[in-house]
Structures are given as C-alpha cells and as structure tokens.
CSV table of C-alpha atoms in Angstrom, one decimal:
chain,number,residue,atom,x,y,z
A,828,MET,CA,0.0,0.1,0.5
A,829,CYS,CA,1.6,3.5,-1.0
A,830,ASP,CA,0.6,7.0,0.6
A,831,SER,CA,0.2,8.6,-2.6
A,832,ALA,CA,-0.6,11.8,-1.4
A,833,THR,CA,2.4,12.4,0.5
A,834,SER,CA,5.4,11.0,-1.4
A,835,ASP,CA,8.2,13.3,-2.4
A,836,LEU,CA,9.3,13.6,-6.1
A,837,MET,CA,13.1,13.8,-4.0
A,838,PRO,CA,14.5,13.7,-0.9
A,839,PRO,CA,16.3,17.1,-0.1
A,840,LYS,CA,20.4,16.7,-0.4
A,841,ARG,CA,21.6,16.6,3.3
A,842,LEU,CA,24.8,18.3,3.7
A,843,ARG,CA,27.6,17.8,6.4
A,844,THR,CA,29.5,20.6,6.8
A,845,ALA,CA,31.9,19.9,10.0
A,846,GLY,CA,33.4,16.5,12.1
A,847,SER,CA,36.0,15.7,9.6
A,848,GLU,CA,39.3,14.5,11.4
A,849,GLU,CA,40.5,16.7,8.5
A,850,GLU,CA,39.9,20.4,7.4
A,851,GLU,CA,36.5,20.8,6.3
A,852,LYS,CA,36.9,23.4,2.6
A,853,PRO,CA,33.4,24.8,1.1
A,854,CYS,CA,33.2,23.1,-2.2
A,855,GLY,CA,31.9,26.0,-3.9
A,856,GLY,CA,30.5,26.7,-7.8
A,857,HIS,CA,33.8,26.7,-9.5
A,858,VAL,CA,37.0,25.4,-9.3
A,859,GLN,CA,39.5,28.6,-8.7
A,860,GLU,CA,41.2,29.3,-11.7
A,861,GLU,CA,44.8,28.7,-10.6
A,862,ARG,CA,44.2,25.2,-9.9
A,863,ARG,CA,42.6,24.5,-13.1
A,864,GLY,CA,45.0,22.7,-15.6
A,865,VAL,CA,44.0,19.0,-15.3
A,866,ASP,CA,41.8,17.8,-18.3
A,867,VAL,CA,40.4,14.4,-15.9
A,868,SER,CA,40.4,13.9,-12.1
A,869,ILE,CA,39.5,10.2,-11.1
A,870,ILE,CA,36.8,10.4,-8.5
A,871,MET,CA,37.1,7.7,-6.2
A,872,PRO,CA,35.4,7.2,-2.5
A,873,MET,CA,37.0,4.6,-0.7
A,874,TYR,CA,36.1,2.5,2.3
A,875,ASN,CA,37.5,-0.7,3.4
A,876,ALA,CA,38.4,-1.4,0.0
A,877,SER,CA,42.3,-2.8,0.8
A,878,PRO,CA,41.4,-6.4,-0.8
A,879,TRP,CA,40.7,-4.7,-4.5
A,880,LEU,CA,43.2,-1.4,-4.8
A,881,ASP,CA,46.0,-2.8,-6.1
A,882,GLU,CA,44.1,-4.3,-9.0
A,883,CYS,CA,42.0,-0.9,-9.4
A,884,LEU,CA,45.3,1.8,-8.8
A,885,GLN,CA,47.6,-0.4,-11.5
A,886,ALA,CA,44.6,-0.3,-14.0
A,887,VAL,CA,44.8,3.6,-13.1
A,888,LEU,CA,48.5,3.5,-14.1
A,889,ASP,CA,47.9,1.4,-17.2
A,890,GLN,CA,45.3,4.1,-18.5
A,891,ASP,CA,46.5,5.1,-22.4
A,892,PHE,CA,45.0,8.7,-22.1
A,893,THR,CA,47.9,11.3,-23.7
A,894,GLY,CA,45.7,14.6,-21.5
A,895,THR,CA,46.6,15.1,-17.7
A,896,MET,CA,45.3,12.8,-15.4
A,897,GLU,CA,44.8,13.1,-11.1
A,898,LEU,CA,43.6,10.4,-9.2
A,899,SER,CA,41.2,12.1,-6.2
A,900,VAL,CA,40.2,9.5,-3.5
A,901,PHE,CA,38.4,10.3,-0.3
A,902,ASP,CA,38.7,7.9,2.9
A,903,ASP,CA,35.2,7.5,4.3
A,904,ALA,CA,36.6,6.0,7.9
A,905,SER,CA,38.2,3.0,7.0
A,906,THR,CA,39.0,0.7,9.6
A,907,ASP,CA,41.6,-1.1,7.4
A,908,ASP,CA,44.7,-0.2,5.7
A,909,SER,CA,43.1,1.3,2.5
A,910,ARG,CA,45.0,4.6,2.9
A,911,ASN,CA,48.2,3.2,3.3
A,912,VAL,CA,47.8,0.5,0.2
A,913,VAL,CA,46.6,3.9,-1.6
A,914,GLU,CA,49.8,6.0,-0.4
A,915,GLY,CA,51.8,3.3,-1.4
A,916,TRP,CA,51.1,4.0,-5.0
A,917,ARG,CA,51.5,7.4,-5.0
A,918,GLU,CA,55.2,7.8,-6.6
A,919,LYS,CA,54.6,5.4,-9.4
A,920,LEU,CA,51.2,7.1,-10.1
A,921,GLU,CA,53.3,10.5,-10.4
A,922,ALA,CA,56.0,9.2,-12.4
A,923,LYS,CA,53.6,8.1,-14.9
A,924,GLY,CA,52.0,12.0,-14.6
A,925,ILE,CA,49.2,11.2,-12.4
A,926,SER,CA,48.8,13.2,-9.6
A,927,LEU,CA,47.1,12.1,-6.5
A,928,VAL,CA,44.9,14.1,-3.9
A,929,MET,CA,43.8,12.0,-1.0
A,930,SER,CA,41.9,13.0,2.5
A,931,GLY,CA,39.5,11.5,4.3
A,932,HIS,CA,37.7,11.2,8.1
A,933,SER,CA,38.1,9.0,10.8
A,934,SER,CA,34.8,9.1,12.5
A,935,ALA,CA,33.1,6.3,14.3
A,936,GLN,CA,30.9,5.6,11.3
A,937,PRO,CA,30.9,6.2,7.5
A,938,ARG,CA,29.4,9.4,6.5
A,939,GLY,CA,28.2,7.3,3.4
A,940,VAL,CA,29.0,7.2,-0.7
A,941,GLY,CA,27.3,10.8,-1.7
A,942,TYR,CA,29.5,12.3,0.5
A,943,ALA,CA,32.6,10.8,-0.1
A,944,LYS,CA,31.6,11.6,-3.8
A,945,ASN,CA,31.1,15.3,-3.4
A,946,LYS,CA,34.8,15.4,-0.9
A,947,ALA,CA,36.2,13.7,-3.6
A,948,ILE,CA,35.0,16.1,-6.5
A,949,CYS,CA,36.1,19.4,-4.6
A,950,GLN,CA,39.3,18.9,-3.8
A,951,SER,CA,39.9,17.6,-7.3
A,952,ARG,CA,40.7,20.1,-10.2
A,953,GLY,CA,39.9,18.2,-13.4
A,954,GLN,CA,37.4,19.9,-16.1
A,955,CYS,CA,36.2,16.2,-16.4
A,956,LEU,CA,35.4,13.7,-13.8
A,957,CYS,CA,35.7,10.0,-14.2
A,958,PHE,CA,34.0,8.1,-11.5
A,959,GLN,CA,35.8,4.8,-10.1
A,960,ASP,CA,34.4,2.4,-7.7
A,961,ALA,CA,37.3,1.4,-5.5
A,962,ASP,CA,36.9,-2.0,-6.1
A,963,ASP,CA,36.8,-2.0,-10.1
A,964,VAL,CA,39.0,-2.2,-12.6
A,965,MET,CA,39.1,0.2,-15.5
A,966,LEU,CA,40.4,-1.2,-18.9
A,967,PRO,CA,43.3,0.8,-20.4
A,968,GLY,CA,41.0,3.0,-22.9
A,969,ARG,CA,38.5,4.3,-20.5
A,970,VAL,CA,39.6,7.4,-19.7
A,971,ARG,CA,40.5,8.3,-23.3
A,972,LEU,CA,37.5,6.7,-25.0
A,973,GLN,CA,35.1,8.3,-22.3
A,974,HIS,CA,36.9,12.0,-22.3
A,975,GLU,CA,36.4,11.7,-26.6
A,976,ALA,CA,32.8,10.9,-25.9
A,977,SER,CA,32.3,13.6,-23.5
A,978,LEU,CA,33.9,16.7,-25.3
A,979,LEU,CA,30.9,16.1,-28.0
A,980,ARG,CA,28.3,15.5,-25.3
A,981,THR,CA,29.2,18.3,-22.5
A,982,ASN,CA,25.8,18.3,-21.1
A,983,ALA,CA,25.5,14.3,-20.4
A,984,LEU,CA,26.2,11.2,-18.4
A,985,ILE,CA,28.7,9.4,-20.3
A,986,GLY,CA,28.3,5.6,-19.7
A,987,CYS,CA,30.6,2.0,-21.1
A,988,LYS,CA,29.8,-1.4,-21.6
A,989,VAL,CA,31.2,-3.8,-18.4
A,990,ARG,CA,32.0,-7.2,-18.0
A,991,ARG,CA,31.0,-8.5,-14.3
A,992,LEU,CA,33.2,-10.1,-12.0
A,993,PRO,CA,32.4,-12.6,-11.3
A,994,GLU,CA,31.6,-13.7,-14.8
A,995,GLY,CA,28.1,-14.5,-14.7
A,996,SER,CA,26.9,-12.8,-11.5
A,997,THR,CA,23.6,-10.4,-12.1
A,998,GLU,CA,23.4,-12.0,-15.6
A,999,ARG,CA,20.2,-10.5,-16.6
A,1000,TYR,CA,21.2,-6.9,-15.5
A,1001,THR,CA,24.6,-7.0,-17.1
A,1002,ARG,CA,22.9,-8.4,-20.4
A,1003,TRP,CA,20.6,-5.0,-19.8
A,1004,ILE,CA,23.6,-2.7,-18.9
A,1005,ASN,CA,25.4,-4.0,-22.5
A,1006,THR,CA,22.3,-4.5,-25.1
A,1007,ILE,CA,19.9,-1.8,-24.6
A,1008,SER,CA,20.2,0.6,-27.9
A,1009,GLN,CA,21.1,4.3,-27.3
A,1010,GLU,CA,17.5,5.5,-27.6
A,1011,GLN,CA,16.7,2.9,-24.8
A,1012,LEU,CA,19.1,4.9,-22.4
A,1013,VAL,CA,16.0,7.5,-22.7
A,1014,THR,CA,13.4,5.4,-22.8
A,1015,GLN,CA,14.2,3.2,-20.2
A,1016,VAL,CA,15.1,5.6,-17.2
A,1017,TYR,CA,11.9,4.3,-15.3
A,1018,THR,CA,12.7,0.6,-14.9
A,1019,SER,CA,13.7,-1.2,-11.8
A,1020,HIS,CA,17.6,-1.1,-13.0
A,1021,GLY,CA,18.0,2.4,-12.0
A,1022,PRO,CA,20.2,4.5,-13.9
A,1023,THR,CA,20.7,3.1,-17.6
A,1024,VAL,CA,24.5,4.3,-17.4
A,1025,ILE,CA,25.4,2.4,-14.3
A,1026,MET,CA,27.2,5.0,-11.9
A,1027,PRO,CA,30.2,3.1,-11.6
A,1028,THR,CA,30.9,3.8,-15.3
A,1029,TRP,CA,30.1,7.4,-15.1
A,1030,PHE,CA,32.1,10.4,-16.8
A,1031,CYS,CA,30.9,14.1,-16.9
A,1032,SER,CA,32.1,17.7,-17.7
A,1033,ARG,CA,32.7,19.3,-14.5
A,1034,ASP,CA,30.8,21.8,-15.6
A,1035,TRP,CA,27.7,20.0,-16.2
A,1036,PHE,CA,28.3,17.9,-12.4
A,1037,LEU,CA,27.8,21.4,-10.5
A,1038,LYS,CA,25.2,22.4,-12.2
A,1039,VAL,CA,22.8,19.5,-11.2
A,1040,GLY,CA,24.9,18.3,-8.3
A,1041,PRO,CA,26.1,17.8,-5.3
A,1042,PHE,CA,25.4,14.2,-4.4
A,1043,ASP,CA,23.0,13.4,-1.5
A,1044,GLU,CA,24.3,12.7,1.3
A,1045,GLY,CA,21.8,11.1,3.5
A,1046,GLY,CA,24.3,8.2,3.9
A,1047,LYS,CA,23.2,4.6,4.5
A,1048,GLY,CA,20.2,3.1,2.4
A,1049,VAL,CA,20.3,6.9,0.2
A,1050,PRO,CA,20.4,6.0,-3.6
A,1051,GLU,CA,22.6,8.9,-4.4
A,1052,ASP,CA,23.1,7.9,-8.1
A,1053,LEU,CA,19.5,7.5,-8.8
A,1054,LEU,CA,18.9,11.0,-7.2
A,1055,PHE,CA,21.4,12.5,-9.1
A,1056,PHE,CA,20.8,10.2,-12.7
A,1057,TYR,CA,17.0,12.1,-11.9
A,1058,GLN,CA,18.0,15.3,-11.7
A,1059,SER,CA,20.1,15.2,-14.8
A,1060,VAL,CA,17.2,14.2,-16.9
A,1061,ARG,CA,15.2,17.1,-14.9
A,1062,GLN,CA,18.2,19.8,-15.8
A,1063,GLY,CA,17.8,18.2,-19.7
A,1064,GLY,CA,21.1,16.4,-19.7
A,1065,GLY,CA,21.7,13.7,-21.7
A,1066,VAL,CA,22.7,10.2,-21.5
A,1067,ALA,CA,25.2,8.4,-23.6
A,1068,ARG,CA,27.4,5.2,-23.9
A,1069,VAL,CA,30.3,4.6,-25.4
A,1070,ASP,CA,30.1,0.8,-27.1
A,1071,GLN,CA,33.1,-1.0,-25.4
A,1072,VAL,CA,34.0,-2.6,-22.5
A,1073,LEU,CA,35.8,-0.3,-20.6
A,1074,LEU,CA,35.1,-1.7,-16.7
A,1075,LEU,CA,35.3,-4.5,-14.9
A,1076,TYR,CA,32.4,-4.1,-12.2
A,1077,ARG,CA,32.5,-6.3,-9.3
A,1078,TYR,CA,29.8,-7.8,-7.6
A,1079,HIS,CA,30.2,-8.6,-3.8
A,1080,GLU,CA,27.8,-8.8,-0.8
A,1081,THR,CA,29.7,-5.7,0.7
A,1082,ALA,CA,29.0,-3.0,-1.7
A,1083,ALA,CA,27.2,-0.2,-0.6
A,1084,THR,CA,24.4,-0.5,-3.3
A,1085,HIS,CA,22.8,-3.5,-0.8
A,1086,SER,CA,22.0,-1.4,1.6
A,1087,VAL,CA,19.1,0.5,-0.2
A,1088,THR,CA,15.6,-1.0,-0.2
A,1089,GLU,CA,13.4,-2.3,-3.4
A,1090,GLU,CA,10.7,-0.3,-1.7
A,1091,THR,CA,12.9,3.0,-1.5
A,1092,ILE,CA,13.6,2.5,-5.2
A,1093,TRP,CA,9.7,1.8,-5.8
A,1094,ARG,CA,8.6,4.9,-4.4
A,1095,LEU,CA,11.0,7.1,-6.5
A,1096,ARG,CA,10.4,5.5,-9.8
A,1097,VAL,CA,6.5,6.1,-9.1
A,1098,ASN,CA,7.3,9.8,-8.3
A,1099,PHE,CA,9.3,10.2,-11.2
A,1100,LEU,CA,7.5,8.5,-13.6
A,1101,GLN,CA,4.4,10.4,-12.3
A,1102,GLU,CA,6.2,13.9,-12.7
A,1103,ARG,CA,8.0,13.1,-16.1
A,1104,LEU,CA,5.2,11.2,-18.4
A,1105,LEU,CA,1.7,10.7,-16.4
A,1106,SER,CA,1.3,14.4,-15.4
A,1107,GLN,CA,1.3,14.9,-19.2
A,1108,TRP,CA,-1.1,12.1,-20.6
A,1109,GLU,CA,-4.6,12.5,-20.4
A,1110,SER,CA,-5.1,8.4,-20.0
A,1111,PHE,CA,-3.0,5.5,-20.4
A,1112,THR,CA,-3.1,1.8,-19.7
A,1113,ILE,CA,-1.2,-0.3,-17.0
A,1114,TRP,CA,0.1,-3.5,-18.9
A,1115,ASN,CA,-0.1,-6.5,-16.3
A,1116,ALA,CA,-3.5,-6.9,-13.9
A,1117,GLY,CA,-1.5,-8.5,-12.0
A,1118,LYS,CA,0.4,-7.9,-8.7
A,1119,GLN,CA,3.0,-5.4,-10.0
A,1120,GLY,CA,0.4,-3.7,-12.1
A,1121,ARG,CA,-1.8,-3.3,-9.1
A,1122,LYS,CA,0.8,-2.3,-7.1
A,1123,LEU,CA,1.9,0.6,-9.4
A,1124,TYR,CA,-2.0,1.8,-9.2
A,1125,ARG,CA,-2.3,1.7,-5.9
A,1126,CYS,CA,0.7,4.2,-5.6
A,1127,LEU,CA,-0.6,6.7,-8.0
A,1128,SER,CA,-1.7,10.0,-7.1
A,1129,ALA,CA,-5.7,9.9,-6.8
A,1130,THR,CA,-5.6,12.1,-10.2
A,1131,ASN,CA,-3.2,9.9,-11.9
A,1132,GLN,CA,-5.4,6.8,-11.1
A,1133,LYS,CA,-8.6,7.7,-12.5
A,1134,LYS,CA,-6.4,8.2,-15.6
A,1135,VAL,CA,-6.0,4.6,-15.9
A,1136,ARG,CA,-8.6,4.0,-18.5
A,1137,ALA,CA,-7.7,0.0,-18.1
A,1138,PHE,CA,-5.6,-2.9,-17.1
A,1139,CYS,CA,-4.0,-5.4,-20.3
A,1140,ASP,CA,-3.0,-8.3,-19.9
A,1141,VAL,CA,-2.4,-12.1,-21.5
A,1142,ASP,CA,-4.0,-14.1,-18.8
A,1143,GLN,CA,-7.6,-15.2,-19.8
A,1144,ASN,CA,-8.5,-15.7,-15.9
A,1145,LYS,CA,-7.7,-11.9,-15.5
A,1146,ILE,CA,-9.2,-11.1,-18.7
A,1147,GLN,CA,-12.7,-12.8,-18.3
A,1148,LYS,CA,-12.7,-11.5,-14.7
A,1149,GLY,CA,-13.5,-8.0,-16.3
A,1150,PHE,CA,-12.0,-5.4,-14.2
A,1151,TYR,CA,-10.1,-4.6,-11.2
A,1152,THR,CA,-11.6,-3.3,-8.0
A,1153,TYR,CA,-9.9,-0.9,-5.8
A,1154,GLU,CA,-10.8,-2.4,-2.4
A,1155,GLU,CA,-8.8,0.0,-0.3
A,1156,SER,CA,-10.2,3.0,-1.8
A,1157,LYS,CA,-12.1,5.3,0.4
A,1158,GLU,CA,-14.3,6.2,-2.8
A,1159,ARG,CA,-18.1,5.3,-3.1
A,1160,PRO,CA,-18.6,3.6,-5.2
A,1161,LYS,CA,-15.1,1.4,-5.1
A,1162,PRO,CA,-12.8,2.4,-8.4
A,1163,ARG,CA,-13.2,-0.4,-10.7
A,1164,VAL,CA,-10.9,-0.9,-13.9
A,1165,PRO,CA,-11.6,-2.9,-17.2
A,1166,VAL,CA,-9.2,-5.7,-17.6
A,1167,VAL,CA,-8.8,-6.6,-21.6
A,1168,HIS,CA,-6.7,-8.3,-23.5
A,1169,TYR,CA,-3.3,-6.9,-24.5
A,1170,ALA,CA,-4.3,-6.6,-28.5
A,1171,ALA,CA,-7.5,-4.2,-27.6
A,1172,ALA,CA,-5.0,-1.9,-25.0
A,1173,ALA,CA,-5.2,1.7,-26.4
A,1174,PRO,CA,-1.7,3.4,-26.2
A,1175,PRO,CA,-0.1,5.2,-24.3
A,1176,LEU,CA,1.1,1.9,-21.8
A,1177,VAL,CA,2.9,1.4,-18.7
A,1178,VAL,CA,4.2,-1.9,-18.7
A,1179,CYS,CA,4.8,-3.5,-15.5
A,1180,VAL,CA,6.3,-6.8,-16.8
A,1181,LYS,CA,9.7,-7.5,-16.4
A,1182,LEU,CA,12.2,-7.5,-19.4
A,1183,ASP,CA,14.0,-10.7,-20.5
A,1184,MET,CA,12.0,-12.8,-18.1
A,1185,THR,CA,9.4,-14.7,-20.3
A,1186,ASP,CA,11.1,-16.2,-23.1
A,1187,GLY,CA,10.9,-13.4,-25.5
A,1188,ALA,CA,7.0,-13.6,-25.0
A,1189,LEU,CA,6.5,-10.1,-23.9
A,1190,GLU,CA,8.4,-8.6,-26.2
A,1191,LYS,CA,6.9,-10.5,-29.1
A,1192,ASN,CA,3.6,-9.1,-27.9
A,1193,LEU,CA,4.8,-5.8,-28.1
A,1194,ASP,CA,6.2,-5.9,-31.8
A,1195,SER,CA,2.7,-7.5,-32.9
A,1196,LEU,CA,1.6,-3.8,-31.9
A,1197,HIS,CA,3.7,-1.8,-33.8
A,1198,LEU,CA,4.4,0.6,-31.1
A,1199,ARG,CA,7.0,3.5,-30.5
A,1200,GLU,CA,9.0,2.5,-27.3
A,1201,GLY,CA,9.4,6.2,-25.4
A,1202,THR,CA,6.1,7.6,-27.2
A,1203,ASP,CA,3.6,4.8,-26.9
A,1204,TYR,CA,4.8,2.7,-24.2
A,1205,VAL,CA,7.6,2.8,-21.6
A,1206,HIS,CA,8.8,0.0,-19.6
A,1207,PHE,CA,8.6,0.1,-15.7
A,1208,ASN,CA,9.6,-3.0,-14.5
C-alpha cells in the first residue's frame, strides 16, 4: 500500500559541513582558476577497499590517455589499511604524471558514498570527472574514449559497457546494461534497473556536475546515484554510452548498493514516472493486471489513478473477470478498472512486466502492436 498523497518527488540533499578529522573546506560552484589545468580527475570514494586497491590502481596507471590526469581519493572512515595502500602507489602514479590527492575522516561511522564522492570532487581540479569505484577495474582505454565522448556531449552522463566479476553474476542486469540501444538509454529511465548508464561507469564534465549536483548525503540506504541521475534528466542532460567494455564491474555482498531497499527505489521511480510522463498524459493503460500492475495503480496519485483507462494482460482468467476493484479506496462506489486483452489496449501503455523474463513473449507481443517505445509505451519493471 502506498501513500501517494504525501510521497516526495525527491528527498532534500543533506550536506554535512563539520566533524571531519581533516579541515572541512567549502566546495564552491567553481574551481578556482589557478587550480585548473588537469583534463580528467578520477573520482574515487573509498571505504575498507584494501583487497581490491592494488588491481584498481594498477588499472589507473595503465590508462592510455595522453592528457593530464589526477586521482582524487576520499576515505570514508576506513578501518583497514586502505589509505596506506593508496599512499604506497603515489610514487608510481606521479612518475606516470598522475597526481594523487587524498584525504578523509576517521569518525566512528562512515558518512556514506554521496558524502565521499562530493568531498573527492571538491578537492579535485579536473575539467572532466571520471567516477571509479575502488573495487572495480578500468580497462586501459576507458579515460581516453570517455573523454572523447564527453567533449562531444558536454551536458551528458557518459557510460560504457561492462564485464561482471565474477563472470555470470547478475546475468540479466549485465545483459541489460550492455545491450539496450542508445535510444533506450533515454526511454528506459523508469525501469527497476535504475540509471540506464550505471554509476561506476559515469564520466561527465565538471561544469555539468556542478549544475546538477551535489550528490545526496543522506548516507546508508539512500540511492545517491539514482537521485543524481533523475536530477540530470530534469535539467535536460543527455545520456550516452561508449559501446565498448571499459570496466570490470565487481559484484560482492558488501557493496554499498545492497543497503538500498526495493521500496525506496520503487517510491522514487513511481514519483519520477508521474512527474515526467503521467502528468502529461490524459489517460493510459497499465500492462499487467497482476501484482505489479495493481501495486503501481495503488501508488499513483488520485489524479493519475483516474487516468487509468484499463489494465491489459495475456492471462485469460484476469481478462474474463473483466475488471479490477480497488478495495482499499475510500471512494464510494469503489473504483473499478476494466481488464482487457493486450491486443485491445489503447496506448500509451506503462508496461509492468519484467524485461527478459518471459522467454521473449513480452517483447514479441509488444512488437506485434507496432508501437514506439518512449512514445506509445514505456517499460516500468
């Protein structure tokens, strides 16, 4: 059950300004001119990353980019030897012309990925930002190829294809990351997979980050990447991908992403869908008369619930019943929404059936209707 009347479109940014072990310096809306001169800053938040750092930093060293680079690391209260490991790479990095900027805090608790990213950006000076997770490995051409793409799309988030480590983990998700088209990077922003270019692959101009950001600093359980991605879209930002594998994307149980609940993501997605699309549509159909479709209906605002002309489905039992009754409604009589066969559904449609989960049946049914993704229908699940 959703409280659609009180859901916020976006939680406020929470910015901490004190309490660091090291002097907290304000991060203004620009980098001072005397600090400019670096083409790319690699932005790396860090928390207890010691097991992966040598491989990660060797990959930074191996970049074939011929411009100027720096590595900006902010340690979010690690309790292992992460800082010492990074410091041990300073001489090698600087010998390659890659300056190292590192700071952090040693409070009792980490302050979260958003906070660490903001601090790493504040202390950096690159005209472009390349986001790197400390447990991932960039391939040698990453900075060069994404920098080239970013110069052509200065107001965009640039991603890339990935290879998952260990091989075979999150197979459906990885396939989606790598196979959606450039157009679908825009049309599929409402799906449960999150940003259509994933955060560990982001590359953008500093100017665009400063226009959109900073990251939300709510800490554990806050999807700072999704919130930033939505805000970038709101600002008219583009989404693009270098169609090469440029990152080894590691999966492990201690990753920060596991602290974000499905319900948090669901609420943000529903509100973004309503803000960007449903508020513009006069009426629409929900594809799925089952659990997920009904859940979406219940979570809509009262105004948008009234715009739902029907549910559509392939299940004859649901279709033969003829309607869905919203039992939890306080209205009298209770709202009853027709259930029709998908072939009789009137667009636009919000598709609440998971992609790549029905042996191609969903995709085949959609193709049979000759509809345009992004205009006549959008994927939500």
